[in-house]
Amino acid sequence: MFNQSGGLQTGTSSTSNPMQDFEVVSPPDDSVSSLAFSPASIPQNFLVAGSWDCNVRCWEVEQSGKTVPKSMQSMAAPVLDVCWSDDGTKVFMASCDKTAKCWDLASNQAIQVAAHDAPIKTCHWIKASTYSCLMTGSWDKTLRFWDLRSPKPAMTINLIERCYCADVDYPMAVVGTAGRGLIVYQLEGSPREYKTVELSLKYQYRCVAIFKDKKKVPTGFAIGSTEGRVAIHHLNLSSKENFTFKCHRTNGTPNGYQDIYAVNDIAFHPVHGTVATVGGDGTFGFWDKDARTKLKSSEPMEQPITRCCFNHNGQIFAYAVSYDWSKGHEYYNPAKKNSIFLRPCFEELKPKASP
């Protein structure tokens, strides 16, 4: 059960599921690009996944850990991101076909609500006190904000480079671009640039996640790079609170070199404020950023872990195992299937008590 600690034998071989986690049935046919759990506004847990197979799938996750496929929507090209509306009635899907669609779950219909001049890499629903809109970030070097009632963007913000990653936690948005650009936006009133941030990371940013302070106010972010390193950055604290840590690296290669893998995704636990990272080495790690300690690391999977997320109350950790193309097409093995696993995680992500 998800409200108890401990996993459950799932009957699959230990090599493809070394952590013995719950396996999602009917997974995507190609690499998983995005995962998102339904918001707290609806009682059930639904999980949606976008994939390079051009589809977005939705499952209901039952209390027993069983997953029930509910529906699927297709786009004209690979799907790069998905997100939920705050009321849990809609899922937004961003695609390489340069559009984003709104999937109304009740009617099971999807309509186009956004367009760019290049593939859309990120989509986030913004629920503000005075407005709500969809924010899309694209490889056309723009951020666009969409009132769903209009086919034209309500606002366009030009970026210095292509949008590679973004996160939104009202009233803050953070966008990482090609060329290691990093911009923080203030969303109150209307979206505007708050500051650009220079980090000590020397390699391309790949994923970003906003964290909150003890009062549940968004105060900073974690950003993962292609070089197996994560930077923790507080916006308004002294620089000594900011630090980087290494992860997703393997030691003990015969020639004494260290294999270094990209950090593919980062997610903060909604209750404990601890953090999960997943990487190209096929592992996930749980960390306490405040104590600067590691809480847990997984056994390596057969393939990289591309995405991860927590459900709204932090009971379930979902992670997707599929090829991340980091070693090029010659390492792609079509015989290896894509998998999504669910892990009861509430206890494992509790910060350890100080001695």
mmCIF file of C-alpha atoms in Angstrom, residues 12-205:
data_model
loop_
_atom_site.group_PDB
_atom_site.id
_atom_site.type_symbol
_atom_site.label_atom_id
_atom_site.label_comp_id
_atom_site.label_asym_id
_atom_site.label_seq_id
_atom_site.Cartn_x
_atom_site.Cartn_y
_atom_site.Cartn_z
ATOM 1 C CA THR A 12 9.484 -8.922 -12.937
ATOM 2 C CA SER A 13 13.120 -9.934 -13.133
ATOM 3 C CA SER A 14 15.400 -8.108 -10.746
ATOM 4 C CA THR A 15 17.616 -6.722 -13.521
ATOM 5 C CA SER A 16 14.853 -4.657 -15.112
ATOM 6 C CA ASN A 17 13.321 -3.706 -11.737
ATOM 7 C CA PRO A 18 16.166 -3.898 -9.195
ATOM 8 C CA MET A 19 14.302 -1.823 -6.590
ATOM 9 C CA GLN A 20 11.234 -4.130 -6.760
ATOM 10 C CA ASP A 21 8.927 -1.158 -7.290
ATOM 11 C CA PHE A 22 5.393 -1.134 -8.698
ATOM 12 C CA GLU A 23 5.485 -1.213 -12.497
ATOM 13 C CA VAL A 24 3.060 0.893 -14.538
ATOM 14 C CA VAL A 25 1.175 -1.226 -17.072
ATOM 15 C CA SER A 26 1.095 -0.412 -20.802
ATOM 16 C CA PRO A 27 4.111 1.956 -20.790
ATOM 17 C CA PRO A 28 5.041 4.207 -23.747
ATOM 18 C CA ASP A 29 6.653 2.714 -26.846
ATOM 19 C CA ASP A 30 9.555 5.188 -26.910
ATOM 20 C CA SER A 31 11.599 7.281 -24.476
ATOM 21 C CA VAL A 32 9.595 9.025 -21.747
ATOM 22 C CA SER A 33 10.036 12.811 -21.939
ATOM 23 C CA SER A 34 7.715 13.982 -19.161
ATOM 24 C CA LEU A 35 5.801 12.750 -16.104
ATOM 25 C CA ALA A 36 3.212 14.554 -13.977
ATOM 26 C CA PHE A 37 0.843 13.535 -11.185
ATOM 27 C CA SER A 38 -2.598 15.073 -10.832
ATOM 28 C CA PRO A 39 -2.944 17.985 -8.371
ATOM 29 C CA ALA A 40 -4.320 17.831 -4.824
ATOM 30 C CA SER A 41 -7.634 19.283 -6.024
ATOM 31 C CA ILE A 42 -8.878 15.836 -7.090
ATOM 32 C CA PRO A 43 -9.120 12.860 -4.709
ATOM 33 C CA GLN A 44 -7.611 10.168 -6.962
ATOM 34 C CA ASN A 45 -4.028 9.884 -8.160
ATOM 35 C CA PHE A 46 -3.667 10.084 -11.930
ATOM 36 C CA LEU A 47 -0.308 9.946 -13.689
ATOM 37 C CA VAL A 48 0.318 11.294 -17.189
ATOM 38 C CA ALA A 49 3.415 10.613 -19.284
ATOM 39 C CA GLY A 50 4.523 12.226 -22.537
ATOM 40 C CA SER A 51 6.760 10.279 -24.873
ATOM 41 C CA TRP A 52 8.819 10.417 -28.029
ATOM 42 C CA ASP A 53 6.221 8.030 -29.501
ATOM 43 C CA CYS A 54 4.057 11.190 -29.947
ATOM 44 C CA ASN A 55 1.516 10.102 -27.320
ATOM 45 C CA VAL A 56 0.423 11.225 -23.866
ATOM 46 C CA ARG A 57 -0.944 8.448 -21.662
ATOM 47 C CA CYS A 58 -2.992 8.700 -18.481
ATOM 48 C CA TRP A 59 -3.258 6.065 -15.741
ATOM 49 C CA GLU A 60 -5.170 5.945 -12.495
ATOM 50 C CA VAL A 61 -2.918 4.834 -9.653
ATOM 51 C CA GLU A 62 -4.879 2.844 -7.110
ATOM 52 C CA GLN A 63 -4.051 2.706 -3.397
ATOM 53 C CA SER A 64 -2.783 -0.854 -3.857
ATOM 54 C CA GLY A 65 -0.130 0.302 -6.334
ATOM 55 C CA LYS A 66 -2.057 -1.097 -9.291
ATOM 56 C CA THR A 67 -2.213 1.160 -12.364
ATOM 57 C CA VAL A 68 -5.221 1.316 -14.681
ATOM 58 C CA PRO A 69 -4.754 2.846 -18.166
ATOM 59 C CA LYS A 70 -7.480 5.463 -18.624
ATOM 60 C CA SER A 71 -6.880 7.218 -21.932
ATOM 61 C CA MET A 72 -4.351 8.408 -24.485
ATOM 62 C CA GLN A 73 -3.951 11.418 -26.775
ATOM 63 C CA SER A 74 -1.660 11.762 -29.786
ATOM 64 C CA MET A 75 0.283 14.697 -31.197
ATOM 65 C CA ALA A 76 1.791 15.080 -34.670
ATOM 66 C CA ALA A 77 5.370 14.807 -33.363
ATOM 67 C CA PRO A 78 7.204 13.731 -30.179
ATOM 68 C CA VAL A 79 5.804 15.149 -26.922
ATOM 69 C CA LEU A 80 8.385 17.063 -24.856
ATOM 70 C CA ASP A 81 6.378 18.154 -21.803
ATOM 71 C CA VAL A 82 3.059 17.732 -19.986
ATOM 72 C CA CYS A 83 1.398 19.571 -17.093
ATOM 73 C CA TRP A 84 -1.953 19.665 -15.277
ATOM 74 C CA SER A 85 -4.400 22.513 -14.758
ATOM 75 C CA ASP A 86 -4.810 23.423 -11.091
ATOM 76 C CA ASP A 87 -8.313 21.918 -10.897
ATOM 77 C CA GLY A 88 -7.212 18.592 -12.391
ATOM 78 C CA THR A 89 -9.683 18.714 -15.293
ATOM 79 C CA LYS A 90 -7.146 19.333 -18.073
ATOM 80 C CA VAL A 91 -3.692 18.193 -19.186
ATOM 81 C CA PHE A 92 -1.494 20.374 -21.390
ATOM 82 C CA MET A 93 0.843 18.751 -23.909
ATOM 83 C CA ALA A 94 3.819 20.421 -25.625
ATOM 84 C CA SER A 95 5.238 18.916 -28.793
ATOM 85 C CA CYS A 96 7.957 19.033 -31.412
ATOM 86 C CA ASP A 97 5.166 19.909 -33.876
ATOM 87 C CA LYS A 98 5.493 23.511 -32.498
ATOM 88 C CA THR A 99 2.079 23.412 -30.805
ATOM 89 C CA ALA A 100 0.674 22.784 -27.358
ATOM 90 C CA LYS A 101 -2.731 21.227 -26.838
ATOM 91 C CA CYS A 102 -5.223 21.236 -23.996
ATOM 92 C CA TRP A 103 -6.660 17.784 -23.262
ATOM 93 C CA ASP A 104 -10.039 18.053 -21.551
ATOM 94 C CA LEU A 105 -10.232 14.810 -19.577
ATOM 95 C CA ALA A 106 -14.033 14.775 -19.140
ATOM 96 C CA SER A 107 -14.775 14.999 -22.872
ATOM 97 C CA ASN A 108 -11.488 13.275 -23.874
ATOM 98 C CA GLN A 109 -10.994 15.983 -26.528
ATOM 99 C CA ALA A 110 -7.744 17.869 -27.222
ATOM 100 C CA ILE A 111 -7.582 21.293 -28.855
ATOM 101 C CA GLN A 112 -4.600 23.430 -29.817
ATOM 102 C CA VAL A 113 -4.025 26.318 -27.397
ATOM 103 C CA ALA A 114 -0.463 27.479 -28.187
ATOM 104 C CA ALA A 115 1.950 27.749 -31.103
ATOM 105 C CA HIS A 116 5.612 28.652 -31.581
ATOM 106 C CA ASP A 117 8.042 28.866 -34.498
ATOM 107 C CA ALA A 118 10.020 25.847 -33.266
ATOM 108 C CA PRO A 119 9.400 22.813 -30.989
ATOM 109 C CA ILE A 120 7.893 23.618 -27.571
ATOM 110 C CA LYS A 121 10.160 22.252 -24.836
ATOM 111 C CA THR A 122 8.226 23.176 -21.677
ATOM 112 C CA CYS A 123 4.662 23.911 -20.577
ATOM 113 C CA HIS A 124 3.456 25.060 -17.162
ATOM 114 C CA TRP A 125 0.047 26.108 -15.911
ATOM 115 C CA ILE A 126 0.106 29.341 -13.901
ATOM 116 C CA LYS A 127 -2.694 29.951 -11.399
ATOM 117 C CA ALA A 128 -2.268 33.501 -10.121
ATOM 118 C CA SER A 129 -4.549 35.577 -7.916
ATOM 119 C CA THR A 130 -5.670 37.771 -10.827
ATOM 120 C CA TYR A 131 -5.147 35.557 -13.878
ATOM 121 C CA SER A 132 -4.467 32.008 -15.035
ATOM 122 C CA CYS A 133 -2.562 31.050 -18.170
ATOM 123 C CA LEU A 134 -0.346 28.494 -19.845
ATOM 124 C CA MET A 135 3.372 29.315 -20.071
ATOM 125 C CA THR A 136 5.249 27.676 -22.937
ATOM 126 C CA GLY A 137 9.003 27.760 -23.538
ATOM 127 C CA SER A 138 10.335 26.984 -26.995
ATOM 128 C CA TRP A 139 13.462 26.425 -29.041
ATOM 129 C CA ASP A 140 12.386 29.563 -30.950
ATOM 130 C CA LYS A 141 13.937 31.529 -28.008
ATOM 131 C CA THR A 142 10.657 32.804 -26.595
ATOM 132 C CA LEU A 143 8.448 32.288 -23.567
ATOM 133 C CA ARG A 144 4.773 32.747 -24.334
ATOM 134 C CA PHE A 145 1.799 33.137 -22.024
ATOM 135 C CA TRP A 146 -1.594 31.957 -23.254
ATOM 136 C CA ASP A 147 -5.088 32.879 -22.147
ATOM 137 C CA LEU A 148 -6.938 29.782 -23.350
ATOM 138 C CA ARG A 149 -9.761 31.904 -24.760
ATOM 139 C CA SER A 150 -7.501 33.508 -27.360
ATOM 140 C CA PRO A 151 -5.444 31.992 -30.200
ATOM 141 C CA LYS A 152 -2.804 34.723 -29.829
ATOM 142 C CA PRO A 153 -0.373 34.828 -26.893
ATOM 143 C CA ALA A 154 -1.294 37.288 -24.154
ATOM 144 C CA MET A 155 2.417 37.995 -23.760
ATOM 145 C CA THR A 156 5.738 37.004 -25.349
ATOM 146 C CA ILE A 157 9.098 37.288 -23.601
ATOM 147 C CA ASN A 158 12.234 36.953 -25.715
ATOM 148 C CA LEU A 159 14.951 34.672 -24.340
ATOM 149 C CA ILE A 160 18.686 34.930 -24.970
ATOM 150 C CA GLU A 161 18.714 31.347 -26.274
ATOM 151 C CA ARG A 162 16.536 28.253 -26.739
ATOM 152 C CA CYS A 163 14.509 27.195 -23.709
ATOM 153 C CA TYR A 164 15.892 23.911 -22.358
ATOM 154 C CA CYS A 165 14.158 23.627 -18.981
ATOM 155 C CA ALA A 166 11.724 25.538 -16.786
ATOM 156 C CA ASP A 167 9.776 25.306 -13.552
ATOM 157 C CA VAL A 168 6.881 27.305 -12.109
ATOM 158 C CA ASP A 169 5.792 27.631 -8.499
ATOM 159 C CA TYR A 170 3.688 30.766 -8.214
ATOM 160 C CA PRO A 171 4.809 33.553 -7.898
ATOM 161 C CA MET A 172 8.170 32.326 -9.258
ATOM 162 C CA ALA A 173 9.252 30.899 -12.610
ATOM 163 C CA VAL A 174 12.784 29.812 -13.542
ATOM 164 C CA VAL A 175 13.961 29.179 -17.110
ATOM 165 C CA GLY A 176 17.248 27.597 -18.190
ATOM 166 C CA THR A 177 18.416 28.090 -21.770
ATOM 167 C CA ALA A 178 21.087 26.865 -24.156
ATOM 168 C CA GLY A 179 24.417 28.496 -23.418
ATOM 169 C CA ARG A 180 23.782 28.213 -19.646
ATOM 170 C CA GLY A 181 21.386 31.131 -19.457
ATOM 171 C CA LEU A 182 19.283 31.251 -16.309
ATOM 172 C CA ILE A 183 16.456 33.732 -15.756
ATOM 173 C CA VAL A 184 14.105 34.068 -12.773
ATOM 174 C CA TYR A 185 10.677 35.600 -13.397
ATOM 175 C CA GLN A 186 8.203 37.238 -11.035
ATOM 176 C CA LEU A 187 4.654 36.176 -11.961
ATOM 177 C CA GLU A 188 2.613 38.406 -9.648
ATOM 178 C CA GLY A 189 0.522 41.005 -11.459
ATOM 179 C CA SER A 190 1.941 39.996 -14.825
ATOM 180 C CA PRO A 191 5.080 37.994 -15.729
ATOM 181 C CA ARG A 192 8.314 39.988 -15.784
ATOM 182 C CA GLU A 193 12.006 39.300 -15.441
ATOM 183 C CA TYR A 194 13.234 39.388 -11.837
ATOM 184 C CA LYS A 195 16.934 38.618 -12.311
ATOM 185 C CA THR A 196 19.419 36.602 -14.332
ATOM 186 C CA VAL A 197 21.595 34.231 -12.349
ATOM 187 C CA GLU A 198 25.198 33.178 -12.972
ATOM 188 C CA LEU A 199 26.113 29.792 -11.528
ATOM 189 C CA SER A 200 29.459 28.057 -11.116
ATOM 190 C CA LEU A 201 28.274 25.084 -13.205
ATOM 191 C CA LYS A 202 30.441 24.865 -16.318
ATOM 192 C CA TYR A 203 28.254 22.543 -18.395
ATOM 193 C CA GLN A 204 24.828 22.762 -19.983
ATOM 194 C CA TYR A 205 21.779 22.980 -17.699
#
